Amino acid sequence: MKLLELRGITKRFAHTVALDNVDFDLLKGEVHALLGENGAGKTTLVSIISGVYQPDSGQILLEGKPVTLKSPRDAYRRGIVLVPQHPALPESLTVYEALALFLDKSPSRKLKTFIEERLRKFGIEVDLDKRISLLTPYEKVKVEIAKALVADAKIYIFDEATSLLGHGDRELLYKIIRTLCAEGRGVIYITHRIDEVFNIADRVTVLRKGRKVLTRRINEVTREELLEAMFGKKLEEYAGPRSASTHGEGLAVENLTVQDDYGRLAVRNVTLSVKYGEIVTILAAPGAGHREFLEAIVGLRKPVSGRVKVNGIDVTGRDPSFIRRMGVAYIPDDRLGLGVAPGLAVKWNLVMRDLDKFTTKVGTFHKFLNDALVKVLEKVGLAPDVLPVPCAELSGGQIQRIITARELFLREVKVIVALNPFYGLDYETTSLLRKTLIDLRNSGCAILVATEDIEEAVKLGDRILVMREGKILKEFSGSTVSARELAKVLTL
Amino acid sequence: MTRIRIRIVRRERTTRGFHLLLTVLSLIGAFLIAGVLMIFLGVNPLAFYSIFLQSSILTTWGLQITLSYLVPILLCCLSAIVSYRAALWNIGQEGQYIIGAMTALAAGAFLFPNVPPPLSYIILVLAGAAGGGVWALICGLLRIVSEINEAVTTLLMYYVALQLLNYVCRVAWRNPAFVGHPETYSLAPQYMLSFGGSLAIAIAVLVITWFLIDRTKLGLELDLLSEGFRVAQYSGVKPSRVILWSMFFSGALAGISGALYLASTSGFLQPEFSVGYGFAGIIAAWLCDLKVLYAPLASFLLAMMYSSGHALQACLHVSIDIIDAIEGLILMAVLTVHFFTRYKIVLVRQ
Ligand SMILES: Nc1ncnc2c1ncn2[C@@H]1O[C@H](COP(=O)(O)OP(=O)(O)OP(=O)(O)O)[C@@H](O)[C@H]1O
Ligand SMILES: [Mg+2]
């Protein structure tokens, strides 16, 4: 039986038609994957299913009956829960309080036991007493997943839930999803990882520019067909030349020790150097300390001890704008919390890190500003008409492109530091960014990328360091190591 | 059977024009309600509207009075805009207005009584700005040092300012020449301003504020701070520095408001000096949607209310408190606009 059916859904925003006459359905016990390039309308579609937005036209049928979903709460009462692309949790509450609020129950011992049992059943580990404002983006994703699972819903929606998860967590989530389906529930699964679709989905639907392009059973479609449906053309993966010649030390870190937000040691006495003309990737599971490590390098976190040098100059403890002016780019993965100011127009989000360059002595903006911005938008495949649009109104991947454009192209950078830079980017943009990074390396940049994704680490890194519990465990040469070998070290 | 139900749903985005239209319609609504209020008070609403317009804009005299009220309200409105753009909730404009007038008086009556114009006017404005600015800066410091919410402190500091005003009027600067009513010594004559003079200074301050907030990176720094500490820090804005200067700037504008009002009216202080221009300025700031360029328009409307108050009282025999009621209605109109730019009401067939 059809759990859910959407007929002819159309949704317009001020500047875009996000969904154009889309049909979609979900059967009992099925995983229905939703694919599409950045801005295709995936998040908008599941926002409509979960009551965040109302469609301009079209019908929603729940178990055969037409319904209007007024709000997320309304959708929840009807058995629909969403793990959103960007965690949206009440910052001032503890995890437990947030879950209680979501379940619409007042906190009690009984409720806590219930929640604990439910999470144990699925094998999800979250600290219920932690305050949400102190969680890392990765931990917030886990809380969102926990939140969905404590609800006894009919339909579970995961919007790019695995983008920030490590290898082990992903396997766990697949297991959970299979359990949910075996119990006769339905799952809608959004991802940019195509392999995931073949691993877990029963059916797949592809959206492109707000239209539905295809819906197929998974055993009736190939990877190439899906890619072509998503992008409307055949794509070739870019594998740039390995290891160009290196010279000089771009970034040097000596005996760096850093604390996390709770005051625990997250990075212990790490020494590392990145030469000009080389890409070093740090492969780490979430929470291994790589986040704090990178933040300490770019000035967002004061190290306890140790030194950071950029181009031979000591920048330890300097503020982020000083380090930026030294020609350092930082691509964070906490999009809405750090990467952009969501309420401000794209234009201001582009200039905000380079105010020194784009303003005059009295503080007014240069006349050539707009031309410069249009040019960098072009480089990441965005049209100039997004300039006045607030970032909150862009899709996740579009925001990530804005961050990339600003960090890499608005100033001449010599050192690039990036945390999960491919997070949320679609297949085409991912290979575009990979190519960009490789090109920048070849033109002499020193690049340090921390990622939780083994494949990206291998594809990109000239050297690959594995980090665990705040220490560099092992170093590999990118040209000889295999993904399987790395997976072994990572899960050791 | 189909039932039709009314639902409130979120609106994703609105245009400028829609916002403007909504503002105008809500204000018309506010005045229609005020008219109904008049009927209950036994007053012909048409008489009310006509006296309201005549006493505020249709007569030269009325217009002049309105403009004289425009100055303090406009400056307090700018003060509110500067802090609200940074998500700093300075609601103590009234207190900073009092302190600004007091420091201006201190400069113009006691410290530099013999300075000739135009230097005297510069001193007047700077003294007012310094007084109001420091008064608000204290709240900014408290926010940084011990994370005390500035909405609470700025409001409480208003009451402190009010008591200080009482103290200088009745004790410290009391002019013994006035028997009975407590009043202070006056500003030296070369500090006194005509209405036109104070309006000209206010316009200059408006232009400077507009330039700084809408044309330089200072405005962007305010916006970035309102988006959160982390993103501000990442973009090279030092949160504590911006909190301090924007609170000072905000307080300074309210302080100038007090100084100009003092110099363009009696020239001395009395306990009744605080009449609520600061609070009117806050309403005006939300009415113009925190846009500096629309601030004069919104402030003018509130100034009209103030200038028509006495005429309404005299001609229609209604209490002057009716002005507070209409101010409240305008605030309701602002809230209505905010509601309808975020939500819409739709009919759903079930
Ligand atoms: N609240 C909004 N206001 C205006 N436009 C919006 C809003 N939300 C989304 N859009 C626009 O609708 C389009 C579809 O966005 P959506 O978030 O659904 O994309 P997506 O497929 O989820 O992309 P991604 O893979 O990048 O997350 C985009 O062009 C986006 O700019
Ligand atoms: Mg999305």
GROMACS .gro file of C-alpha atoms and ligand atoms in nm, chain A residues 13-14 16 18 36-45 53 85 159-160 192 392-398 424, chain B residues 12-13, ligand 1:
model
   60
   13PHE     CA    1   0.987   3.105  -0.410
   14ALA     CA    2   1.048   3.471  -0.485
   16THR     CA    3   1.279   3.035  -0.833
   18ALA     CA    4   1.179   2.509  -0.663
   36GLY     CA    5   1.961   1.558  -0.774
   37GLU     CA    6   2.223   1.827  -0.818
   38ASN     CA    7   2.257   2.118  -0.576
   39GLY     CA    8   1.944   2.329  -0.586
   40ALA     CA    9   1.738   2.062  -0.762
   41GLY     CA   10   1.459   2.088  -0.505
   42LYS     CA   11   1.519   1.784  -0.284
   43THR     CA   12   1.510   1.969   0.045
   44THR     CA   13   1.208   2.168  -0.067
   45LEU     CA   14   1.022   1.848  -0.149
   53TYR     CA   15   0.642   2.457   0.365
   85GLN     CA   16   1.993   1.892   0.614
  159ASP     CA   17   1.809   1.480   0.423
  160GLU     CA   18   2.182   1.425   0.364
  192HIS     CA   19   2.487   1.293  -0.293
  392ALA     CA   20   1.930   3.125   0.432
  393GLU     CA   21   1.729   3.104   0.111
  394LEU     CA   22   1.986   2.902  -0.078
  395SER     CA   23   2.018   2.525  -0.092
  396GLY     CA   24   2.286   2.357   0.117
  397GLY     CA   25   2.515   2.298  -0.178
  398GLN     CA   26   2.471   2.652  -0.304
  424GLY     CA   27   2.687   1.860   0.070
  504GLU     CA   28   0.852   3.258   0.255
  505ARG     CA   29   0.950   3.596   0.121
  843LIG     N1   30   1.329   2.966   0.174
  843LIG     C1   31   1.363   2.984   0.047
  843LIG     N2   32   1.343   3.103  -0.013
  843LIG     C2   33   1.377   3.122  -0.141
  843LIG     N3   34   1.433   3.031  -0.222
  843LIG     C3   35   1.455   2.909  -0.169
  843LIG     C4   36   1.422   2.880  -0.034
  843LIG     N4   37   1.456   2.750  -0.009
  843LIG     C5   38   1.508   2.702  -0.124
  843LIG     N5   39   1.508   2.796  -0.221
  843LIG     C6   40   1.554   2.778  -0.361
  843LIG     O1   41   1.490   2.664  -0.417
  843LIG     C7   42   1.581   2.587  -0.494
  843LIG     C8   43   1.583   2.444  -0.444
  843LIG     O2   44   1.644   2.439  -0.319
  843LIG     P1   45   1.658   2.305  -0.232
  843LIG     O3   46   1.710   2.345  -0.098
  843LIG     O4   47   1.531   2.229  -0.236
  843LIG     O5   48   1.772   2.227  -0.314
  843LIG     P2   49   1.838   2.085  -0.284
  843LIG     O6   50   1.801   1.995  -0.396
  843LIG     O7   51   1.806   2.041  -0.147
  843LIG     O8   52   1.992   2.121  -0.299
  843LIG     P3   53   2.121   2.077  -0.212
  843LIG     O9   54   2.170   1.951  -0.267
  843LIG    O10   55   2.219   2.187  -0.240
  843LIG    O11   56   2.080   2.072  -0.069
  843LIG     C9   57   1.715   2.656  -0.485
  843LIG    O12   58   1.736   2.729  -0.604
  843LIG    C10   59   1.702   2.750  -0.365
  843LIG    O13   60   1.776   2.867  -0.388
   0.00000   0.00000   0.00000
